[in-house]
Short mmCIF file of C-alpha atoms and ligand atoms in Angstrom, two decimals:
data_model
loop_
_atom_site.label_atom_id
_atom_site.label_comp_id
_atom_site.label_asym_id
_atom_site.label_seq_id
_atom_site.Cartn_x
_atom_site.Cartn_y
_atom_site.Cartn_z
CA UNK A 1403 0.00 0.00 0.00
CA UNK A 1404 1.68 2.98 -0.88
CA UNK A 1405 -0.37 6.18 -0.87
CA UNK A 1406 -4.11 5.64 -0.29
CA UNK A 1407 -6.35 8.19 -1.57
CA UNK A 1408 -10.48 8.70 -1.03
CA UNK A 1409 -13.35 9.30 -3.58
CA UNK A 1410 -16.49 10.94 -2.08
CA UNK A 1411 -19.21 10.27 -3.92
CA UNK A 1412 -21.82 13.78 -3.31
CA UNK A 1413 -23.35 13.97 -6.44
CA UNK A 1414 -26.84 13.00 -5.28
CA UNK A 1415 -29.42 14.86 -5.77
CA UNK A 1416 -31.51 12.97 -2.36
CA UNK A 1417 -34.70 12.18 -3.86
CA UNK A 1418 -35.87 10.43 -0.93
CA UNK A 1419 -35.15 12.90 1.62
CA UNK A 1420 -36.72 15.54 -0.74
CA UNK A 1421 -36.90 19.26 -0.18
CA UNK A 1422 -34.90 21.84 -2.18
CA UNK A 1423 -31.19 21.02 -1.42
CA UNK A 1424 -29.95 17.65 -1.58
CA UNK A 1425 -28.99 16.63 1.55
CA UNK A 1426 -24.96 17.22 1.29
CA UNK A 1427 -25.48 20.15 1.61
CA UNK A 1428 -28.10 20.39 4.22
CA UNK A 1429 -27.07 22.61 7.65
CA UNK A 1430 -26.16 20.54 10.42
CA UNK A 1431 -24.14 21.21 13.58
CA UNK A 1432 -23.29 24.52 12.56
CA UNK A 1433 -21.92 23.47 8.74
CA UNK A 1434 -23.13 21.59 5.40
CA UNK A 1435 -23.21 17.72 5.91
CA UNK A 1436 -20.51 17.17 3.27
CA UNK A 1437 -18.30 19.53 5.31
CA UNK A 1438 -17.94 17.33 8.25
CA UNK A 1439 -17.57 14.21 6.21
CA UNK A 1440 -14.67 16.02 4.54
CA UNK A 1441 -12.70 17.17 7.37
CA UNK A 1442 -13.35 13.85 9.28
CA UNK A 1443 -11.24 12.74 5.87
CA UNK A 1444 -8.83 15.19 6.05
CA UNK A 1445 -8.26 14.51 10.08
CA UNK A 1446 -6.64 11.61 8.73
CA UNK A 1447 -2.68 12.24 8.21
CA UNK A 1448 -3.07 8.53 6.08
CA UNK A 1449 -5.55 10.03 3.14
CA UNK A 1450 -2.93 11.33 0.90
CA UNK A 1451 -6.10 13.44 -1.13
CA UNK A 1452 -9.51 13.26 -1.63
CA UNK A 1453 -11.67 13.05 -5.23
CA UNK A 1454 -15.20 14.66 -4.82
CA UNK A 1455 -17.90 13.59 -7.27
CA UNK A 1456 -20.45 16.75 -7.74
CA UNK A 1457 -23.08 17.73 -9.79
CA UNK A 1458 -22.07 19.91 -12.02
CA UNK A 1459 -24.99 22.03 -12.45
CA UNK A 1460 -24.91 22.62 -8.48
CA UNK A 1461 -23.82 25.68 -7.62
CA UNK A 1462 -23.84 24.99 -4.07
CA UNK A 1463 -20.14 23.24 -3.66
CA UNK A 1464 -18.79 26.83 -3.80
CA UNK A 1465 -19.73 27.22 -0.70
CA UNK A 1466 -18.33 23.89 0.81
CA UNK A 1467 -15.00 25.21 2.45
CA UNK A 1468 -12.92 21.96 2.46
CA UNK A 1469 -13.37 21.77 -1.32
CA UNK A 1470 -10.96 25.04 -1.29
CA UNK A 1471 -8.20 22.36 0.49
CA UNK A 1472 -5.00 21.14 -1.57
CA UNK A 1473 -5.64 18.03 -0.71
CA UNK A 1474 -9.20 18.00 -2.58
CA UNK A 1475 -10.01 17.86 -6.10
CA UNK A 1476 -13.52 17.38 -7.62
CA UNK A 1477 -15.12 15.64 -10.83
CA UNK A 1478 -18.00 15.42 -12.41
CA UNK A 1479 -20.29 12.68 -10.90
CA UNK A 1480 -22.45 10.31 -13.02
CA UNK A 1481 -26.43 9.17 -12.98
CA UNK A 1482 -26.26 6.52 -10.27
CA UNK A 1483 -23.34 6.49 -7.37
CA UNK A 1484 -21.40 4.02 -8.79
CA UNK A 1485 -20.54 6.24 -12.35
CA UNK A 1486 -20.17 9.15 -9.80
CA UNK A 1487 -17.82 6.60 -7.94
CA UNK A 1488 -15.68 5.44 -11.04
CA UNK A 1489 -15.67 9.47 -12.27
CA UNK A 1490 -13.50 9.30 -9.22
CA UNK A 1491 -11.34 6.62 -9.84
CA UNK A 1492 -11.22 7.45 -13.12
CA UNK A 1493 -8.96 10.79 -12.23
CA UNK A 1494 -6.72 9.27 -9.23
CA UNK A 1495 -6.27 6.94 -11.98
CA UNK A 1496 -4.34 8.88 -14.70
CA UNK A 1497 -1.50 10.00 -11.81
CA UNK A 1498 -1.78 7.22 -8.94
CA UNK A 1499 0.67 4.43 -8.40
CA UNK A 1500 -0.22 0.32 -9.40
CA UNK A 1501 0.16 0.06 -5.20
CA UNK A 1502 -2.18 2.82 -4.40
CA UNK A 1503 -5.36 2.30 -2.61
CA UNK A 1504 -8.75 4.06 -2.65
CA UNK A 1505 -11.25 4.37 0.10
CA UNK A 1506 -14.54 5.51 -0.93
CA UNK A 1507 -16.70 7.32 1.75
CA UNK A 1508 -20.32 8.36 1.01
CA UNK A 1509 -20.43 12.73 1.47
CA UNK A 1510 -24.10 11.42 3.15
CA UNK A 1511 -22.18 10.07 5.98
CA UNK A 1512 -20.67 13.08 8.25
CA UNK A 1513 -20.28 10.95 11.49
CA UNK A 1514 -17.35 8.85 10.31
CA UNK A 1515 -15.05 8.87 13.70
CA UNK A 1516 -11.26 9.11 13.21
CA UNK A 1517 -10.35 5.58 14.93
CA UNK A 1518 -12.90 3.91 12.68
CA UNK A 1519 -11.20 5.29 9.89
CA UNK A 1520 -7.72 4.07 11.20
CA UNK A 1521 -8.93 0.29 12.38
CA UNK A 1522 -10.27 0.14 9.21
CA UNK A 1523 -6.88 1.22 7.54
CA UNK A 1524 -4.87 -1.29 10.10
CA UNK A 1525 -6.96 -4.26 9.38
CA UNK A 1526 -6.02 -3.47 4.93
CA UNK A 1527 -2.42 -3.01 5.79
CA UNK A 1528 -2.68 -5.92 8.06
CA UNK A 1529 -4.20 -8.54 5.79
CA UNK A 1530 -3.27 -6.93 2.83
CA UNK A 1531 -6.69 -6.98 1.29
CA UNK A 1532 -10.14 -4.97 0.80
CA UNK A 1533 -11.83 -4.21 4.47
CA UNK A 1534 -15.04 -1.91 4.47
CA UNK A 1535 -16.57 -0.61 8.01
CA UNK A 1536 -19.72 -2.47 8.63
CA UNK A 1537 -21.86 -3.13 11.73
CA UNK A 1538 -23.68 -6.14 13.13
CA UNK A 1539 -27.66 -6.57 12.41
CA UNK A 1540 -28.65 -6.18 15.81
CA UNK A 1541 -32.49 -6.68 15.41
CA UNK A 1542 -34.40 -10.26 14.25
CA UNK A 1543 -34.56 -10.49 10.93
CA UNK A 1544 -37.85 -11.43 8.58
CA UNK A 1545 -38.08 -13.03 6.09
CA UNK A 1546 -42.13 -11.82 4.07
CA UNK A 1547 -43.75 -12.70 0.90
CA UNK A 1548 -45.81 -10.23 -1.89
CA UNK A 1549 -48.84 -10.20 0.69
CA UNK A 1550 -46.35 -8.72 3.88
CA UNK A 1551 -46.55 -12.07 5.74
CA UNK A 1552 -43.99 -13.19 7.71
CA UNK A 1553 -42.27 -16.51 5.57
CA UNK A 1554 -39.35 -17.47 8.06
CA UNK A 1555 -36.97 -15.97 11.02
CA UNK A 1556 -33.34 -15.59 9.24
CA UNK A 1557 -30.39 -15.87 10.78
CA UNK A 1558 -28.91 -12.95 11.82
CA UNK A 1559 -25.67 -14.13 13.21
CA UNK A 1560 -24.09 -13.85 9.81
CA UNK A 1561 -25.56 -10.74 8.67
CA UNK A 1562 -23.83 -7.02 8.81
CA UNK A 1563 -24.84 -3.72 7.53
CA UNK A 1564 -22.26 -2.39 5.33
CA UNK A 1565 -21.15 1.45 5.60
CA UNK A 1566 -18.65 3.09 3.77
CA UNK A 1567 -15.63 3.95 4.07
CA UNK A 1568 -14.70 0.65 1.68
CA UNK A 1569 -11.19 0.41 1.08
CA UNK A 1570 -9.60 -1.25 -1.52
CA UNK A 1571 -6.74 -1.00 -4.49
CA UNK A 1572 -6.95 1.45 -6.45
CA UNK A 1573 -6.70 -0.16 -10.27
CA UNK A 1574 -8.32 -3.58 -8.65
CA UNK A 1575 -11.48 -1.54 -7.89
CA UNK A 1576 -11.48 0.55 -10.96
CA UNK A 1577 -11.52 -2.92 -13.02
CA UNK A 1578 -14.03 -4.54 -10.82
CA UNK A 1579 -16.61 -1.47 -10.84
CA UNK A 1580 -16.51 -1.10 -14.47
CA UNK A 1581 -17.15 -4.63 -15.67
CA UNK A 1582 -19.60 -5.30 -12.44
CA UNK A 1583 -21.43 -1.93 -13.77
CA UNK A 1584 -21.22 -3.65 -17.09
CA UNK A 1585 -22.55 -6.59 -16.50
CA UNK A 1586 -24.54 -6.33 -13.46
CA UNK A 1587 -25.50 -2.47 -13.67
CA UNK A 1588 -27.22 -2.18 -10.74
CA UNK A 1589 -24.07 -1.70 -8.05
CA UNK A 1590 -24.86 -0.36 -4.66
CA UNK A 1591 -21.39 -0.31 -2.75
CA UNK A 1592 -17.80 -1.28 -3.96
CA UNK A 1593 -17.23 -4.17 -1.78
CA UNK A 1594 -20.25 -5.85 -4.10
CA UNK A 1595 -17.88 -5.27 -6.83
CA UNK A 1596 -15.25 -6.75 -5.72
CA UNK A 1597 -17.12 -10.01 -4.76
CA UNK A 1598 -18.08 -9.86 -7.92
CA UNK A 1599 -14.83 -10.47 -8.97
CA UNK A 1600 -13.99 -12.94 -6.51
CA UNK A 1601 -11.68 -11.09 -4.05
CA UNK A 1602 -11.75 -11.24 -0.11
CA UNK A 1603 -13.50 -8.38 1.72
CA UNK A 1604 -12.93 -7.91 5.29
CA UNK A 1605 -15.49 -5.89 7.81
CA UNK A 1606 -14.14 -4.09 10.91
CA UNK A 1607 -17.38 -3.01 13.05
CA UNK A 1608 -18.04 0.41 12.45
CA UNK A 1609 -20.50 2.84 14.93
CA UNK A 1610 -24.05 2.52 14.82
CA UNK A 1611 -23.72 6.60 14.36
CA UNK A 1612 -21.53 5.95 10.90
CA UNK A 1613 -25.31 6.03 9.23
CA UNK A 1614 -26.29 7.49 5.52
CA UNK A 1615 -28.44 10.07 5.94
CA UNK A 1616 -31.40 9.48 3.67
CA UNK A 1617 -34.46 10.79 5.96
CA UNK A 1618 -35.21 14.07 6.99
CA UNK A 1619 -35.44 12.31 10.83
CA UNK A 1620 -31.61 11.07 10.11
CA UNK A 1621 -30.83 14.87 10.20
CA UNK A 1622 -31.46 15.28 14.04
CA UNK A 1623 -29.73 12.57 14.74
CA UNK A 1624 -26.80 13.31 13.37
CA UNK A 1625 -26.78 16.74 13.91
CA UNK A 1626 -26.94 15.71 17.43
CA UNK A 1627 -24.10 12.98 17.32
CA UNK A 1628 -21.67 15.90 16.04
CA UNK A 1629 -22.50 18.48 18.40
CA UNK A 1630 -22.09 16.05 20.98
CA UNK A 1631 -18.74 14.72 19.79
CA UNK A 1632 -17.21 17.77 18.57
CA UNK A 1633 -17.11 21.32 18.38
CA UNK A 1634 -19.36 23.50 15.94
CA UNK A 1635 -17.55 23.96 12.83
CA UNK A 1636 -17.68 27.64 11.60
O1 C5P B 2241 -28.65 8.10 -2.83
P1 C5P B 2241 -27.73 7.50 -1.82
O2 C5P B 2241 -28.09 7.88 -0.43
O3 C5P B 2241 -27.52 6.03 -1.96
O4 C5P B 2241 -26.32 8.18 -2.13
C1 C5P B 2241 -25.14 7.80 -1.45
C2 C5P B 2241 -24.04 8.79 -1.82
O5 C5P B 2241 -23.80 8.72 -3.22
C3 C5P B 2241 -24.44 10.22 -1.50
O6 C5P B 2241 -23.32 10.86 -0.90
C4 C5P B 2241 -24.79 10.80 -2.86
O7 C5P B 2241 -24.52 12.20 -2.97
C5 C5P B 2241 -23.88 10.01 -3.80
N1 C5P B 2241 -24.38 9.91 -5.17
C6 C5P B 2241 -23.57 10.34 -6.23
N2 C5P B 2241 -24.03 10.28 -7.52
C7 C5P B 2241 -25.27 9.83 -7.78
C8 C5P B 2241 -26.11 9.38 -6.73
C9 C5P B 2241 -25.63 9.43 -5.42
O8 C5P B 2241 -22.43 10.77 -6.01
N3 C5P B 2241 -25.68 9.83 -9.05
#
């Protein structure tokens, strides 16, 4: 692993939270949600620099201050995450190294805590393959049929939510996401990609707060985690 770099996929426009702006760039604790998922990037002295996928009929990024950063650059993002994802890729490509690595954090996920970030690193270096933070399904699961009945109890011993940040090399993941895009189409995270391809991807438990905010009730409760953990950005 020689210098790992991070795409940030934030070209969304957040049809299911609705309202006016998509919700990157929502206000919470004090700053746009994309803000704080930037700087809890940037607090990282491993993420060499960071590729941000935006719409580029949104005005709104000028506003973003971390964008402004060295260590940033941005691209044009595509119709569904994953083309926004390999837009990303795509750039870090044309300069990175074969040994480079890429971790790819959704900008809808601003409570990303700095030692997740770094177990998650340790356990790539360590095993010297993919890792991606997930958590544990901590509720009983249900299986239901067309009608909403109840078909069987599954087992959730084996089952984990997967978050993001997903780390994994750089050219491995590029190759994966394209022909998995290609041939699949419909790819919702790059660790699915790179099953797809048959390599190993490890999970490290990541925090129940590390969630995607897709409802407008997902706003409080991050708003909430960040003022409680740190202090107001400004
Ligand atoms: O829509 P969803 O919540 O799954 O989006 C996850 C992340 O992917 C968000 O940060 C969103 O801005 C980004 N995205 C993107 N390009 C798209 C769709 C979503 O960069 N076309």
């Amino acid at each position: 692993m020689k210098s790992i770099w991070a795409v940030v996929p934030a070209a969304g426009s957040g049809r299911r939270l609705g309202g006016e702006i998509p919700k990157q760039y929502r206000e919470i604790a004090g700053a746009p949600l994309m803000e704080h998922t930037l700087q809890a990037l940037l607090a990282s002295p491993d993420v060499r620099g960071i590729v941000v996928a935006l719409d580029p009929s949104d005005r709104r990024a000028d506003a973003i201050n971390s964008l402004a950063d060295v260590r940033v650059q941005t691209v044009a993002g595509g119709a569904e995450r994953a083309h926004s994802v390999l837009a990303g890729l795509d750039l870090l490509a044309e300069d990175a190294s074969d040994e480079d690595w890429v971790l790819v954090h959704d900008a809808a996920r601003p409570c990303l805590p700095l030692k997740s970030l770094t177990a998650l690193i340790d356990c790539a270096r360590a095993e010297g393959e993919g890792a991606i933070l997930a958590a544990p399904v901590s509720d009983t699961l249900k299986q239901v049929d067309d009608s909403a009945k109840v078909t069987r109890t599954v087992d959730r011993s084996v089952l984990w939510r997967a978050q993001t940040p997903q780390l994994f090399p750089l050219i491995k993941l590029r190759r994966a996401l394209r022909q998995c895009l290609e041939e699949i189409g419909d790819v919702t995270d790059e660790a699915m990609a790179m099953e797809w391809a048959g390599e190993t991807v490890h999970v490290v438990e990541g925090p129940p707060s590390n969630i995607k905010v897709t409802v407008e009730a997902d706003l409080a409760y991050v708003d909430m985690m960040l003022r409680a953990e740190r202090e107001p950005l400004t």
